[in-house]
Each structure stands twice: as C-alpha cells, then as structure tokens.
Amino acid sequence: MKKRILALLTTAALASTILTGCMGSEVTTTETQQKTVPQVAAPSKPTGDKIVIKAATGLTATHPAAIGLYEFEKLVEEKYPDRFDVQVYTDAQLGDDVSATQDVAMGNLELVVTSASPLVGMCPALKVFDLPFIVPNEAAADAIYDGEIGKKLADDLLPNGLRLLTYYENGFRNITNSKRDVRTPGDLSGLKIRTMENDIHLATFKALGAVPTPMAFSEVFTSLEQGAIDGQENPVSTIYLSKFYEVNPHVTLTGHVYGPHIVLMSEQFYQNLSAEEQAFIMEAAHQSALVNRSENRQMCTDYIQNLKDEGATVVELTAEEKQAFVDAVQPVYKEFVPQIGEEFVKQFQAVGDKFK
C-alpha cells in the first residue's frame, strides 16, 4: 500500500497545481512557491503527556488557510488541554503540498492543508474542481463540499490512508489584461493570457478565444510588464497583492474556476483516537472551515475595493454576460467529463444549479 501511495503522489506531483487562493498579507501559495524546505516530517512524539498534532500548510501565516488551522488548534486544545498539542507549521516548513501529503498518507505527519493536485492520481474525480463555471457561487460551494459530493470524495481518499476532515476555501479565479475591458468572450480574442500548466485550464482559454500561455508564476509580472503576455488569471487577492493592476489595469470578475483547499488527517493517527476524540476532531475541523471561509471571503471583498482605489477598472459581469462565457466553454466539458465521470459531474452540477 505504501509503495502504491508513493507512486500515485509522485505521479500527481507532475500534474498541474489546481488553484491559487485568496491570500493574506503576502503572496506565498502552492503556485508561487519556487523553493520548498528540504525537510522530511518525522513522526510526532508526545510532549510530556500530550500527543502532538503537527498541522502543515504551504501558505503563509496570514493566509485564511493558516487562520483556519489556528482556529482548529484553539478548539482542540480548549477541549483537550492535557491531551493534545496542536502545532501549526506554515510557509512549507514541512515541505510542499506533495511531500507533506505523502507524509500524512504514510502516517509520518498528522495533518495537512493541500490543493487537490497531489491527490488526482489516487482520486481522478478531483479533476472536477478544474471545470470552468461548475461552481456558480460561494453558497453552492458550501453545499457541494459539505454535502454528499464532499463525502464521496472523502470516501475515495480513505483507502489511501487519508482522512478528509473538511474543505477550506481557495477561491474564484478572475482575468486581468493590459489591453481592454473584457465583457464578452470575444473581448479575449487573441489576448495572450498566462495560465497554469493544466489541460483543463488551457482548453478553457482556447475555447474563450484567448491564447493560453503557461509559465511559472514568478515570471508573470515581468512578462506582463515587458508585453510578452497580455494578461493572467488568478483570485482577486493574488491580483492585488502581486500588484498586477500596475501592468494589467483591466480586471474582469469572471469567477471561472473555484476550488477548495483540502484538510487531510493521517488515517493511521485518526484510528488511534477514541470515538469521542474522532467526533470532536471532525467537528473542530468543520468549525475551523467556517472561520477560514469567512476570512477568505472578507479579504476578497476588501481587495476588490483596493483594486478600484488603485485605479483599476473592475468589470462585474451581468448574468447575461457571464452566461456567454459559460456557453463558450461547453466544448471543454465534452472533452474532459468522460475522464472524470459523467454521473459524478451531473451530481456536482445538480447541487450547484440549486443556487443559481
């Protein structure tokens, strides 16, 4: 089993990073990290009579994912002050998403907050996160991930030694460019838009008429400044904190892709807890997710106003304008849904449709 997990995670490491989320006071995310700490997590040992729960994230200490973990730490230690010592490690101190997730699966690390990319090898259904416009809004996201779909994905990961506790929020991606306001797919025609190296993302921007141009995140600002590319796509916070508005003053809130961060606990560790402790860990994780989502959404709202204050033109699409984008990407569904599973995608869409 351990060899199988390692192989799947190694394969997944070659897959594209799913999403960059709404961030705190600096830009350090799964996508933006150019270096990872060459540190292998060791099995946690009790400190005194307490059991250590190491909780890792590649994101900064001010990111909503870390804020969620600090809430989890507070809740667990308040309930079991003499039983558990929760230790939060940010900024990839215990490795990037792939290596930290591998450690959790192998039982060498208790908990990780990760993007979906290290997991698609063992759970292809997670590719659903990449489908454009499949999540219409935040209310739909909550219903999807806190409901039966979220449970199905959790069940799929369990045989690999990963107990999915809850879903934190990553965020909606939006488009910026240096040429013009974008209100229709036609406005993207011919624009070189930087994307991640992700088959579904590339197909999405081709369908919209743009010229998708994959490149490392670290190269984006300079490439925009020099005119090598015309635009890029990321959540509002990344747009603001990376100061893309300085070279890309046209911002369109397309919200074309939404994805969560996934909170995973070692199943080996989880099974060593009592039934009461297991139930509380699950509840504490869910409560921490509510804090995470609230923080993430408030930050995104604040950054939209910040962009306007900096002189950027922020286009908020009408329902009719957004539908034109949705219609344009339907060929992407025809190409990739068979790989994910048609019935599962229909189930996913059915929940989202209730919130349109």
XYZ file of C-alpha atoms in Angstrom:
356
model
C 0.000 0.000 0.000
C 2.764 2.456 0.925
C 4.550 1.868 -2.384
C 1.258 2.461 -4.202
C 0.625 5.728 -2.351
C 4.149 6.936 -3.071
C 3.783 6.142 -6.761
C 0.449 7.930 -7.006
C 1.713 11.005 -5.230
C 4.881 11.100 -7.316
C 2.788 10.924 -10.479
C 0.480 13.607 -9.169
C 3.422 15.869 -8.498
C 3.761 16.223 -12.238
C 0.152 17.333 -12.521
C -0.708 20.995 -12.627
C -1.398 22.955 -9.476
C -5.105 23.497 -9.178
C -5.627 26.978 -7.898
C -4.171 29.927 -6.115
C -6.448 31.128 -3.334
C -7.416 34.409 -1.719
C -4.425 35.358 0.389
C -3.440 37.347 3.426
C -0.674 39.928 3.574
C 1.877 38.387 1.255
C 1.976 36.129 -1.772
C 3.240 32.669 -0.888
C 0.988 29.899 -2.148
C 1.312 26.441 -3.601
C 1.661 28.030 -7.011
C 4.006 30.838 -6.070
C 6.496 28.856 -4.045
C 9.637 28.456 -6.074
C 11.500 26.713 -3.276
C 10.393 24.206 -0.705
C 12.019 23.470 2.586
C 14.009 20.232 2.215
C 12.643 18.838 5.424
C 11.008 15.464 5.919
C 8.368 15.327 8.603
C 9.210 12.940 11.410
C 6.552 11.079 13.385
C 5.339 13.328 16.155
C 6.194 12.417 19.709
C 4.356 13.316 22.892
C 5.485 16.475 24.660
C 5.187 15.409 28.251
C 1.883 13.588 28.444
C 0.453 15.337 25.388
C 0.103 13.939 21.883
C 1.426 16.280 19.186
C -0.684 17.021 16.108
C 1.532 18.670 13.508
C -0.591 20.622 11.026
C 1.187 21.726 7.843
C 0.384 24.212 5.097
C 2.486 25.662 2.317
C 0.724 29.002 2.740
C 1.696 32.000 4.851
C 0.739 32.513 8.483
C -1.700 35.281 7.456
C -3.448 33.226 4.771
C -7.029 32.140 5.574
C -5.875 28.508 5.417
C -3.483 29.173 8.289
C -6.158 31.156 10.110
C -8.369 28.081 9.850
C -5.634 25.880 11.282
C -5.093 28.254 14.204
C -8.815 28.041 14.926
C -8.593 24.237 14.811
C -5.639 24.399 17.223
C -7.595 26.594 19.636
C -10.687 24.398 19.595
C -8.819 21.129 20.101
C -6.597 22.442 22.879
C -9.512 24.077 24.683
C -11.401 20.782 24.647
C -8.407 18.573 25.495
C -5.830 20.810 27.225
C -3.981 17.886 28.772
C -4.325 15.513 25.808
C -3.252 17.256 22.577
C -0.616 19.764 21.493
C -1.548 21.104 18.046
C 1.427 22.667 16.243
C 0.764 24.704 13.077
C 3.589 24.888 10.504
C 3.151 27.453 7.705
C 5.239 28.513 4.679
C 6.038 24.933 3.613
C 8.192 24.364 6.698
C 7.324 20.668 6.485
C 7.521 20.506 2.692
C 5.305 21.410 -0.245
C 1.834 20.021 -0.863
C 3.103 16.830 -2.459
C 5.673 15.871 0.148
C 3.510 16.871 3.113
C 0.537 14.938 1.729
C 2.796 11.951 1.191
C 3.876 12.148 4.841
C 0.262 12.245 6.003
C -0.638 9.241 3.846
C 2.333 7.318 5.228
C 1.480 8.178 8.828
C 4.559 10.372 9.379
C 2.592 13.614 9.694
C -0.781 14.139 11.321
C -2.462 16.827 9.210
C -2.035 18.890 6.050
C -3.968 21.561 4.169
C -3.333 20.957 0.480
C -4.507 21.766 -3.013
C -6.050 18.935 -4.984
C -3.081 18.377 -7.306
C -1.232 15.838 -5.143
C -4.409 13.758 -4.980
C -5.677 13.416 -8.554
C -3.579 10.306 -9.161
C -5.474 8.423 -6.473
C -8.805 10.218 -6.974
C -9.393 11.315 -10.609
C -12.777 12.742 -9.632
C -10.917 15.673 -8.069
C -10.344 16.990 -11.594
C -13.910 18.239 -11.373
C -12.520 21.239 -9.472
C -10.935 22.484 -12.722
C -14.098 22.518 -14.840
C -14.998 26.136 -15.665
C -18.057 27.682 -14.025
C -19.131 24.398 -12.412
C -19.385 26.203 -9.063
C -21.678 29.240 -9.549
C -21.165 30.963 -6.205
C -19.985 30.560 -2.616
C -23.304 29.219 -1.328
C -23.143 26.465 -3.925
C -19.555 25.717 -2.968
C -20.534 25.220 0.665
C -23.414 22.928 -0.274
C -21.256 20.892 -2.658
C -18.298 20.312 -0.390
C -20.207 19.977 2.890
C -22.725 17.584 1.347
C -22.812 14.205 -0.359
C -20.257 15.149 -3.010
C -17.738 16.125 -0.384
C -18.412 12.853 1.422
C -17.900 10.847 -1.776
C -14.514 12.424 -2.388
C -13.586 11.787 1.239
C -14.534 8.122 0.869
C -12.425 7.844 -2.284
C -9.335 9.070 -0.441
C -9.750 6.923 2.670
C -8.210 3.714 1.252
C -5.029 5.701 0.623
C -4.531 6.485 4.304
C -6.067 9.966 4.111
C -8.989 11.048 6.295
C -10.587 14.124 4.719
C -11.768 16.249 7.647
C -13.208 19.270 5.853
C -12.767 21.727 2.995
C -11.262 25.176 3.359
C -11.801 27.796 0.671
C -9.287 28.552 -2.059
C -11.301 30.992 -4.155
C -12.596 32.091 -7.556
C -10.185 32.943 -10.354
C -10.601 36.105 -12.446
C -8.984 37.656 -15.526
C -6.788 40.753 -15.898
C -5.223 42.257 -19.009
C -3.440 45.333 -20.292
C -5.465 45.946 -23.464
C -9.146 46.459 -22.796
C -12.140 45.786 -20.593
C -13.408 42.246 -21.065
C -17.177 41.759 -21.043
C -17.582 39.032 -23.677
C -15.523 36.041 -24.806
C -14.884 37.976 -27.987
C -13.004 40.595 -25.973
C -10.426 37.923 -25.136
C -9.789 37.094 -28.787
C -6.072 36.972 -29.488
C -5.014 38.023 -25.987
C -2.072 36.080 -24.569
C -3.291 35.018 -21.132
C -0.940 33.330 -18.712
C -2.399 30.140 -17.236
C -1.089 27.268 -15.182
C 0.140 24.118 -16.917
C -3.241 22.443 -16.624
C -5.012 20.716 -19.507
C -8.494 21.849 -18.498
C -7.396 25.450 -17.927
C -5.608 25.532 -21.288
C -8.661 24.158 -23.071
C -10.896 26.680 -21.293
C -8.969 29.712 -22.522
C -8.688 28.323 -26.029
C -12.475 27.942 -26.043
C -12.801 31.561 -24.937
C -10.684 32.703 -27.888
C -7.600 33.659 -25.910
C -4.067 32.380 -26.437
C -3.266 30.494 -23.210
C 0.397 30.837 -22.285
C 1.630 28.645 -19.424
C 4.543 29.948 -17.384
C 5.881 29.968 -13.843
C 4.139 32.393 -11.525
C 7.436 34.074 -10.694
C 7.754 35.191 -14.326
C 4.270 36.667 -14.698
C 4.754 40.265 -13.559
C 7.901 40.800 -15.641
C 6.270 39.179 -18.671
C 3.258 41.464 -18.298
C 5.490 44.481 -17.858
C 7.512 43.657 -20.965
C 4.450 42.836 -23.059
C 5.369 39.185 -23.583
C 1.855 38.351 -22.399
C -1.261 40.489 -22.228
C -2.936 39.132 -19.143
C -3.273 36.472 -16.485
C -5.915 34.857 -14.298
C -5.953 34.481 -10.515
C -8.114 35.241 -7.499
C -8.625 38.895 -6.596
C -6.199 38.761 -3.697
C -3.362 37.479 -5.850
C -4.116 40.183 -8.399
C -3.953 42.846 -5.706
C -1.063 41.551 -3.607
C 1.084 40.839 -6.671
C 0.312 44.384 -7.909
C -0.778 43.069 -11.290
C -3.050 46.107 -11.543
C 0.068 48.204 -12.188
C 0.571 46.478 -15.557
C -2.913 44.998 -16.004
C -5.426 47.737 -15.162
C -8.380 45.853 -16.696
C -9.875 43.365 -14.214
C -12.891 41.191 -15.006
C -14.563 39.192 -12.241
C -15.294 36.104 -14.310
C -15.084 33.663 -11.383
C -14.377 30.994 -13.969
C -12.832 28.417 -11.616
C -13.420 27.773 -7.924
C -11.582 25.295 -5.780
C -11.129 24.350 -2.157
C -8.142 23.596 -0.034
C -8.466 20.109 1.415
C -7.804 19.328 5.094
C -6.414 15.817 5.474
C -5.512 13.822 8.571
C -3.478 10.637 8.710
C -5.930 7.753 8.906
C -3.395 5.853 10.969
C -3.375 8.676 13.532
C -7.149 9.078 13.391
C -7.772 5.412 14.149
C -5.674 5.669 17.302
C -8.107 8.214 18.727
C -11.133 7.333 20.820
C -14.580 7.579 19.231
C -15.247 10.729 21.251
C -11.978 12.297 20.123
C -12.641 11.384 16.497
C -16.053 13.041 16.608
C -14.642 16.198 18.149
C -11.745 16.381 15.673
C -14.248 16.266 12.815
C -16.423 18.949 14.414
C -13.443 21.180 15.220
C -12.255 20.894 11.630
C -15.688 21.894 10.330
C -15.871 24.866 12.690
C -12.400 25.966 11.601
C -13.545 25.757 7.964
C -16.349 28.226 8.699
C -13.786 30.676 10.084
C -11.488 30.090 7.103
C -14.238 30.731 4.558
C -15.442 33.859 6.310
C -11.926 35.296 6.436
C -11.271 34.382 2.811
C -14.450 35.998 1.543
C -13.951 39.184 3.505
C -10.398 39.518 2.194
C -11.591 39.119 -1.387
C -14.265 41.779 -0.900
C -11.735 44.161 0.612
C -9.261 43.612 -2.215
C -11.842 44.394 -4.893
C -12.261 47.831 -3.350
C -8.477 48.149 -3.043
C -8.120 47.492 -6.765
C -10.611 50.239 -7.549
C -8.802 52.576 -5.206
C -5.576 51.867 -7.121
C -7.221 52.963 -10.362
C -8.008 49.589 -11.897
C -11.195 49.143 -13.898
C -13.109 46.295 -12.265
C -15.768 44.759 -14.509
C -18.532 42.855 -12.719
C -20.368 40.805 -15.329
C -24.143 40.795 -15.561
C -25.889 37.429 -15.508
C -26.336 37.589 -19.279
C -22.688 38.496 -19.860
C -21.465 35.667 -17.650
C -23.732 33.175 -19.418
C -21.942 33.955 -22.672
C -18.701 32.762 -21.077
C -20.419 29.648 -19.731
C -21.769 28.828 -23.177
C -18.373 29.325 -24.808
C -16.635 26.705 -22.641
C -19.075 23.864 -23.229
C -16.589 22.052 -25.549
C -14.324 21.724 -22.507
C -16.999 19.640 -20.807
C -17.362 17.368 -23.819
C -13.630 16.724 -23.793
C -12.972 16.202 -20.082
C -16.181 14.997 -18.424
C -15.683 11.407 -19.676
C -12.318 11.372 -17.870
C -13.907 12.486 -14.603
C -17.152 10.524 -14.737
C -20.371 11.729 -16.308
C -22.681 10.744 -13.457
C -20.458 12.391 -10.880
C -20.261 15.638 -12.859
C -24.055 15.644 -13.247
C -24.432 15.213 -9.496
C -21.984 18.057 -8.927
C -23.859 20.322 -11.343
C -27.253 19.458 -9.883
C -26.249 20.793 -6.469
C -24.754 23.943 -7.947
C -27.828 24.589 -10.087
C -29.951 24.988 -6.951
C -28.054 28.150 -6.084
C -28.092 29.921 -9.445
